Short mmCIF file of C-alpha atoms in Angstrom, two decimals:
data_model
loop_
_atom_site.label_atom_id
_atom_site.label_comp_id
_atom_site.label_asym_id
_atom_site.label_seq_id
_atom_site.Cartn_x
_atom_site.Cartn_y
_atom_site.Cartn_z
CA MET X 1 -5.71 9.96 -29.99
CA ASN X 2 -2.28 9.55 -31.46
CA ASP X 3 -1.51 12.85 -32.74
CA THR X 4 -2.95 16.09 -31.08
CA PRO X 5 -6.21 16.73 -32.70
CA ARG X 6 -5.96 19.90 -35.26
CA THR X 7 -9.02 21.18 -36.56
CA ILE X 8 -11.97 20.62 -33.92
CA LEU X 9 -15.52 21.99 -34.59
CA ILE X 10 -17.58 22.95 -31.79
CA THR X 11 -21.40 23.92 -32.22
CA GLY X 12 -22.81 26.67 -29.69
CA ALA X 13 -19.10 28.39 -29.24
CA THR X 14 -20.31 31.85 -28.14
CA SER X 15 -21.53 31.26 -25.01
CA GLY X 16 -21.74 29.36 -21.89
CA LEU X 17 -19.90 25.94 -21.74
CA GLY X 18 -19.08 26.14 -25.64
CA LEU X 19 -17.37 29.68 -25.05
CA GLU X 20 -15.15 28.25 -22.17
CA CYS X 21 -14.41 25.13 -23.82
CA ALA X 22 -13.01 27.03 -26.99
CA ARG X 23 -10.89 29.12 -24.71
CA ALA X 24 -9.39 25.86 -22.90
CA LEU X 25 -8.84 24.20 -26.44
CA ALA X 26 -7.01 27.55 -27.89
CA SER X 27 -4.41 26.90 -25.62
CA VAL X 28 -3.52 23.81 -26.96
CA PRO X 29 -0.68 24.15 -29.68
CA GLU X 30 -1.53 24.08 -33.15
CA VAL X 31 -5.32 23.46 -32.70
CA ARG X 32 -7.49 25.03 -35.46
CA LEU X 33 -11.11 25.72 -33.89
CA LEU X 34 -14.17 25.69 -35.94
CA LEU X 35 -16.37 28.33 -33.89
CA GLY X 36 -20.13 27.15 -34.75
CA ALA X 37 -22.53 30.49 -34.28
CA ARG X 38 -25.48 31.39 -35.03
CA ASP X 39 -24.09 35.23 -35.31
CA GLN X 40 -21.16 35.82 -37.74
CA ALA X 41 -20.53 39.19 -35.79
CA ARG X 42 -20.38 37.12 -32.31
CA GLY X 43 -18.37 34.23 -33.67
CA ASP X 44 -15.75 36.97 -35.33
CA ALA X 45 -15.43 38.64 -32.06
CA LEU X 46 -14.45 35.24 -30.12
CA ALA X 47 -12.35 34.15 -32.89
CA ALA X 48 -10.27 37.49 -32.62
CA GLY X 49 -10.11 37.14 -29.08
CA LEU X 50 -8.79 33.56 -28.63
CA GLY X 51 -5.38 34.39 -29.81
CA ALA X 52 -5.56 31.20 -31.75
CA LEU X 53 -6.16 29.62 -35.41
CA ALA X 54 -9.96 30.25 -35.37
CA GLU X 55 -12.55 30.82 -37.88
CA VAL X 56 -16.19 30.92 -37.84
CA VAL X 57 -18.94 28.64 -39.15
CA VAL X 58 -22.39 30.05 -38.97
CA VAL X 59 -25.14 27.51 -38.43
CA ASP X 60 -28.29 27.86 -36.60
CA LEU X 61 -29.33 24.32 -35.15
CA ALA X 62 -33.03 25.65 -35.54
CA SER X 63 -32.73 25.65 -38.98
CA LEU X 64 -32.15 22.64 -41.20
CA ALA X 65 -31.10 24.67 -44.12
CA SER X 66 -28.66 26.33 -42.12
CA VAL X 67 -27.04 23.08 -41.02
CA GLN X 68 -26.39 22.42 -44.78
CA ARG X 69 -25.29 25.33 -45.47
CA ALA X 70 -22.58 25.00 -42.81
CA LEU X 71 -22.26 21.69 -44.21
CA GLU X 72 -21.62 23.09 -47.76
CA ARG X 73 -19.07 25.83 -46.26
CA LEU X 74 -17.09 22.76 -44.39
CA GLY X 75 -17.08 21.03 -47.64
CA GLY X 76 -14.37 18.06 -47.49
CA ARG X 77 -12.32 19.39 -44.72
CA ALA X 78 -10.75 17.12 -42.45
CA LEU X 79 -11.95 17.18 -38.40
CA ASP X 80 -10.36 15.74 -35.84
CA ALA X 81 -12.98 16.34 -33.29
CA ILE X 82 -16.71 17.25 -32.99
CA VAL X 83 -17.97 18.74 -29.88
CA CYS X 84 -21.83 18.72 -29.98
CA ASN X 85 -22.21 21.31 -27.28
CA ALA X 86 -25.14 23.74 -28.53
CA GLY X 87 -28.33 23.44 -26.81
CA VAL X 88 -31.40 24.87 -25.82
CA HIS X 89 -33.68 24.19 -22.58
CA GLU X 90 -36.88 26.28 -23.60
CA ALA X 91 -39.55 27.57 -20.84
CA GLY X 92 -43.39 27.34 -21.14
CA PRO X 93 -45.51 25.76 -23.95
CA PRO X 94 -43.93 23.90 -27.02
CA THR X 95 -42.62 26.15 -29.95
CA PHE X 96 -41.25 24.86 -33.14
CA THR X 97 -38.13 25.30 -35.31
CA VAL X 98 -38.56 26.76 -38.88
CA ASP X 99 -38.63 23.22 -39.99
CA GLY X 100 -41.79 22.23 -37.85
CA LEU X 101 -39.99 20.44 -35.05
CA GLU X 102 -40.35 20.91 -31.41
CA THR X 103 -37.50 23.47 -30.68
CA THR X 104 -35.60 21.39 -27.94
CA PHE X 105 -35.75 18.11 -29.53
CA GLY X 106 -34.69 19.76 -33.12
CA VAL X 107 -31.60 21.87 -31.96
CA ASN X 108 -30.63 19.60 -29.00
CA HIS X 109 -30.75 16.17 -31.27
CA VAL X 110 -32.01 16.15 -34.59
CA ALA X 111 -29.69 18.75 -35.90
CA HIS X 112 -26.59 17.38 -34.39
CA GLN X 113 -27.28 13.89 -35.66
CA ALA X 114 -27.70 15.54 -39.33
CA LEU X 115 -24.46 17.53 -38.75
CA VAL X 116 -22.42 14.61 -37.54
CA THR X 117 -23.39 12.10 -39.74
CA ARG X 118 -23.41 14.07 -42.45
CA LEU X 119 -19.66 14.88 -41.72
CA GLU X 120 -18.81 11.34 -40.63
CA GLY X 121 -16.61 11.04 -43.84
CA ALA X 122 -14.63 13.80 -42.81
CA LEU X 123 -13.44 12.68 -39.54
CA THR X 124 -9.77 11.42 -39.60
CA ARG X 125 -8.65 8.29 -38.76
CA HIS X 126 -8.49 8.90 -34.64
CA ALA X 127 -10.91 11.72 -34.31
CA ARG X 128 -13.16 12.26 -31.44
CA VAL X 129 -16.86 13.09 -31.39
CA VAL X 130 -17.96 14.39 -27.91
CA VAL X 131 -21.81 14.58 -27.51
CA VAL X 132 -22.97 17.03 -24.59
CA SER X 133 -25.85 15.73 -22.33
CA SER X 134 -26.98 15.80 -19.19
CA GLY X 135 -27.41 13.75 -15.75
CA THR X 136 -31.03 15.16 -15.74
CA HIS X 137 -31.93 12.28 -18.50
CA ASP X 138 -31.78 9.47 -15.87
CA PRO X 139 -34.92 9.23 -13.81
CA ALA X 140 -32.66 7.59 -11.11
CA THR X 141 -31.57 11.38 -10.29
CA LEU X 142 -34.09 13.61 -8.25
CA GLU X 143 -34.62 16.20 -10.98
CA GLY X 144 -35.01 13.22 -13.51
CA ARG X 145 -37.33 11.37 -11.18
CA ALA X 146 -39.42 14.60 -11.00
CA ASN X 147 -39.31 15.43 -14.43
CA PRO X 148 -38.52 11.62 -16.38
CA PRO X 149 -38.19 11.64 -20.48
CA ALA X 150 -40.96 11.15 -22.27
CA ALA X 151 -40.96 8.04 -24.24
CA ILE X 152 -38.65 7.97 -27.06
CA ASP X 153 -41.07 8.19 -30.29
CA VAL X 154 -39.42 10.39 -32.88
CA SER X 155 -42.63 11.46 -33.88
CA ALA X 156 -44.02 12.29 -30.63
CA LEU X 157 -40.86 14.13 -29.38
CA ALA X 158 -40.82 16.40 -32.84
CA THR X 159 -44.59 17.38 -31.94
CA GLY X 160 -44.03 17.87 -28.29
CA ARG X 161 -46.76 16.15 -27.39
CA GLU X 162 -47.45 12.81 -25.29
CA GLY X 163 -50.64 10.99 -25.22
CA GLY X 164 -52.25 14.26 -26.89
CA LEU X 165 -51.00 16.50 -24.14
CA PRO X 166 -48.11 19.15 -24.42
CA VAL X 167 -44.92 17.84 -22.77
CA SER X 168 -43.40 20.27 -20.04
CA ALA X 169 -40.81 22.13 -20.70
CA ILE X 170 -38.45 20.62 -18.32
CA ARG X 171 -39.26 17.25 -19.66
CA ARG X 172 -38.91 18.31 -23.45
CA TYR X 173 -35.38 18.96 -22.27
CA THR X 174 -34.75 15.85 -20.09
CA SER X 175 -36.15 13.81 -23.29
CA SER X 176 -33.44 15.31 -25.47
CA LYS X 177 -30.77 15.03 -23.06
CA LEU X 178 -32.15 11.03 -23.31
CA CYS X 179 -31.48 11.14 -27.18
CA ASN X 180 -28.39 12.86 -26.89
CA VAL X 181 -26.64 9.70 -24.73
CA LEU X 182 -28.51 7.23 -27.23
CA PHE X 183 -27.55 8.98 -30.51
CA ALA X 184 -23.70 8.87 -29.01
CA ARG X 185 -23.77 5.36 -28.20
CA GLU X 186 -25.46 4.42 -31.55
CA LEU X 187 -23.04 5.97 -33.83
CA ASP X 188 -20.44 4.71 -31.85
CA ARG X 189 -21.73 1.35 -32.77
CA ARG X 190 -21.85 2.17 -36.33
CA LEU X 191 -18.56 3.31 -36.51
CA ARG X 192 -17.20 0.61 -34.95
CA ALA X 193 -19.11 -1.95 -37.27
CA ALA X 194 -17.84 0.00 -40.22
CA GLY X 195 -14.00 -0.46 -38.64
CA ARG X 196 -13.50 2.90 -38.07
CA GLN X 197 -11.08 4.02 -34.98
CA VAL X 198 -12.95 7.23 -34.24
CA THR X 199 -14.27 7.46 -30.69
CA VAL X 200 -17.65 8.97 -29.78
CA ASN X 201 -18.39 9.49 -25.92
CA ALA X 202 -21.33 11.69 -24.45
CA PHE X 203 -20.58 14.03 -21.57
CA ASP X 204 -22.46 15.64 -18.49
CA PRO X 205 -21.01 18.79 -17.49
CA GLY X 206 -22.93 19.05 -14.46
CA ALA X 207 -25.17 22.12 -13.53
CA VAL X 208 -23.33 24.93 -14.45
CA PRO X 209 -25.03 28.13 -13.18
CA GLY X 210 -25.12 31.19 -14.83
CA THR X 211 -24.71 29.93 -18.67
CA ALA X 212 -27.11 30.96 -21.24
CA LEU X 213 -29.23 27.61 -21.39
CA THR X 214 -31.85 29.11 -19.51
CA ARG X 215 -31.89 32.69 -21.23
CA SER X 216 -35.60 31.66 -22.00
CA TRP X 217 -36.55 31.42 -18.56
CA SER X 218 -38.20 34.26 -16.31
CA PRO X 219 -35.85 36.19 -14.22
CA ALA X 220 -37.05 34.55 -11.04
CA MET X 221 -36.23 30.98 -12.44
CA ARG X 222 -32.79 32.04 -13.72
CA LEU X 223 -32.13 33.49 -10.30
CA LEU X 224 -33.05 30.45 -8.79
CA VAL X 225 -30.77 28.03 -10.51
CA LYS X 226 -27.94 30.06 -10.26
CA SER X 227 -28.20 29.34 -6.40
CA SER X 228 -26.08 26.08 -6.20
CA TRP X 229 -27.75 24.71 -2.91
CA VAL X 230 -30.79 24.39 -4.81
CA LEU X 231 -29.52 22.54 -7.52
CA ARG X 232 -27.72 20.18 -5.03
CA LEU X 233 -31.19 19.39 -3.31
CA PHE X 234 -32.04 18.02 -6.59
CA GLY X 235 -29.16 15.75 -6.41
CA MET X 236 -27.14 17.52 -9.50
CA ALA X 237 -23.55 17.64 -9.67
CA VAL X 238 -22.75 21.53 -9.67
CA SER X 239 -19.73 22.87 -11.68
CA THR X 240 -18.10 26.34 -12.52
CA PRO X 241 -18.08 27.04 -16.10
CA ALA X 242 -14.06 26.66 -15.87
CA ARG X 243 -14.43 23.08 -14.61
CA ALA X 244 -16.82 21.85 -16.90
CA ALA X 245 -14.97 23.21 -20.01
CA GLY X 246 -11.65 21.60 -18.78
CA ALA X 247 -13.27 18.20 -18.38
CA LEU X 248 -14.95 18.71 -21.71
CA ALA X 249 -11.73 19.58 -23.53
CA ARG X 250 -9.95 16.61 -21.89
CA LEU X 251 -12.10 14.40 -23.38
CA VAL X 252 -11.35 16.32 -26.86
CA VAL X 253 -7.68 15.94 -26.83
CA SER X 254 -6.31 14.14 -23.77
CA PRO X 255 -3.69 11.30 -24.97
CA GLU X 256 -4.91 9.30 -21.94
CA LEU X 257 -8.47 8.80 -23.32
CA ASP X 258 -6.94 7.56 -26.97
CA GLY X 259 -9.50 4.72 -27.96
CA VAL X 260 -11.51 5.19 -25.00
CA THR X 261 -15.26 5.49 -26.77
CA GLY X 262 -18.74 4.54 -26.32
CA ARG X 263 -18.57 6.00 -22.60
CA TYR X 264 -20.44 8.59 -20.12
CA PHE X 265 -18.79 10.80 -18.50
CA GLN X 266 -19.73 13.03 -15.72
CA LEU X 267 -17.09 16.04 -15.54
CA GLU X 268 -13.99 13.95 -14.95
CA THR X 269 -15.27 10.80 -14.04
CA GLU X 270 -16.87 7.84 -15.97
CA ARG X 271 -20.23 6.71 -15.05
CA ALA X 272 -23.07 4.91 -16.15
CA PRO X 273 -25.66 6.55 -18.18
CA SER X 274 -29.64 5.49 -17.03
CA THR X 275 -30.85 2.00 -17.57
CA THR X 276 -33.11 3.46 -21.09
CA ALA X 277 -29.62 5.33 -22.43
CA ARG X 278 -28.06 1.54 -22.39
CA ASP X 279 -30.75 -0.15 -24.32
CA PRO X 280 -29.01 -0.71 -27.69
CA GLU X 281 -32.49 -1.15 -29.78
CA LEU X 282 -33.99 2.02 -28.56
CA ALA X 283 -30.91 3.61 -29.68
CA LYS X 284 -30.82 2.31 -32.92
CA ALA X 285 -34.76 2.81 -33.45
CA LEU X 286 -33.88 6.45 -32.59
CA PHE X 287 -31.03 6.91 -34.81
CA ASP X 288 -32.91 5.17 -37.86
CA GLU X 289 -36.07 7.07 -37.16
CA THR X 290 -34.40 10.69 -36.98
CA GLU X 291 -32.99 9.76 -40.49
CA ARG X 292 -36.17 8.96 -41.71
CA LEU X 293 -37.54 12.42 -40.24
CA LEU X 294 -34.56 14.45 -41.73
CA ARG X 295 -35.53 12.82 -45.31
CA ALA X 296 -39.14 13.61 -44.71
CA LYS X 297 -37.79 17.21 -44.20
CA GLY X 298 -35.91 16.99 -47.22
CA PHE X 299 -32.62 16.98 -45.80
CA PRO X 300 -29.87 15.05 -48.11
CA ALA X 301 -28.92 11.80 -46.88
CA PRO X 302 -25.21 11.01 -45.92
CA ALA X 303 -22.81 10.25 -48.73
CA THR X 304 -21.96 6.85 -49.03
#
C-alpha cells in the first residue's frame, strides 16, 4: 500500500482475533478503526479502551437487515481496508439466521459478501481486503480430511443439508471456510478485471485456543480444544491470539505487501490453499449464486 491506511473496518472486533487485531492496529499512527460489533455497549467499551481513533459500527451478520443498516451508516465513507473476521462455529444440528440461512454459512460467508461487495465503491485506490478463513477448509489436512467441506452448492449450504441429511457442525464450518477462500479469490479476479488496484487476500490464523469462536460448544469440548497438543494432533498450526493478530494486522498495513493480492496466508507464510479453493469456475459460481440468494432475500444489489 502506498500510504498507511487511514480507515479500517473490522467485523467481529469485540472478541477473539478481531479484538486482538484491533489492538494491534490501534498502535499504527493515524489509523481510524471502525469496529464492527453486534452490541453497541461492548463496542463502546472497546473503543474507549483502545486509545485510538475508533468508532463502533453496529452490525449483526446473522441479520441481513442489520448489514443493510450498517451500510447505510457507513454511507459513502472512504475505506482503506476491510477485515472480514467475524465468524461462528456452531455445535449440534443446523440453526438458522433471521433470514432463514444456516447460521454458519450465513454469517461466515453470505453476510460478508453482502457487506464487502456493497462497499466496493468506497474502497480507496490501494485499499486492502482480508478474509479470515481456516486451514480446515483443506481436505489435505487431518481435520479437513476427517470433516471435508460439503459440496459448494449455495442452495444446499443455505439449508445445512446435503443429500437430504443434515451436515455436521464441523463440516458446516469447514464448508464456510472454503467459501471464504473462494470468495476472496473471485473478488480479487473481479477487481483486477475492473482495473482496480485493491488487494484481496485470504488468511488462516491457525488454531487459536481460547477464543470465543467455539462459544456454542459444550464445556467439555471447549476444554479439549484449549489443549494445543490435541490441535497439533490434527495437523493444525497452533498460534496465540497475539501472534495471529499480528500476522493479520501485517496483511492490512505492511508496506512490504503492497500489490500482493489473490494469495492465501497461514499466519506469516504464504501457502497454497486447497485444490478446490483454487478452482476459478467454482469461485465464480459461488459468487454469482450468493448474489442471487441475496436478491431473493430482498437485499439491495451493489451500486453500479
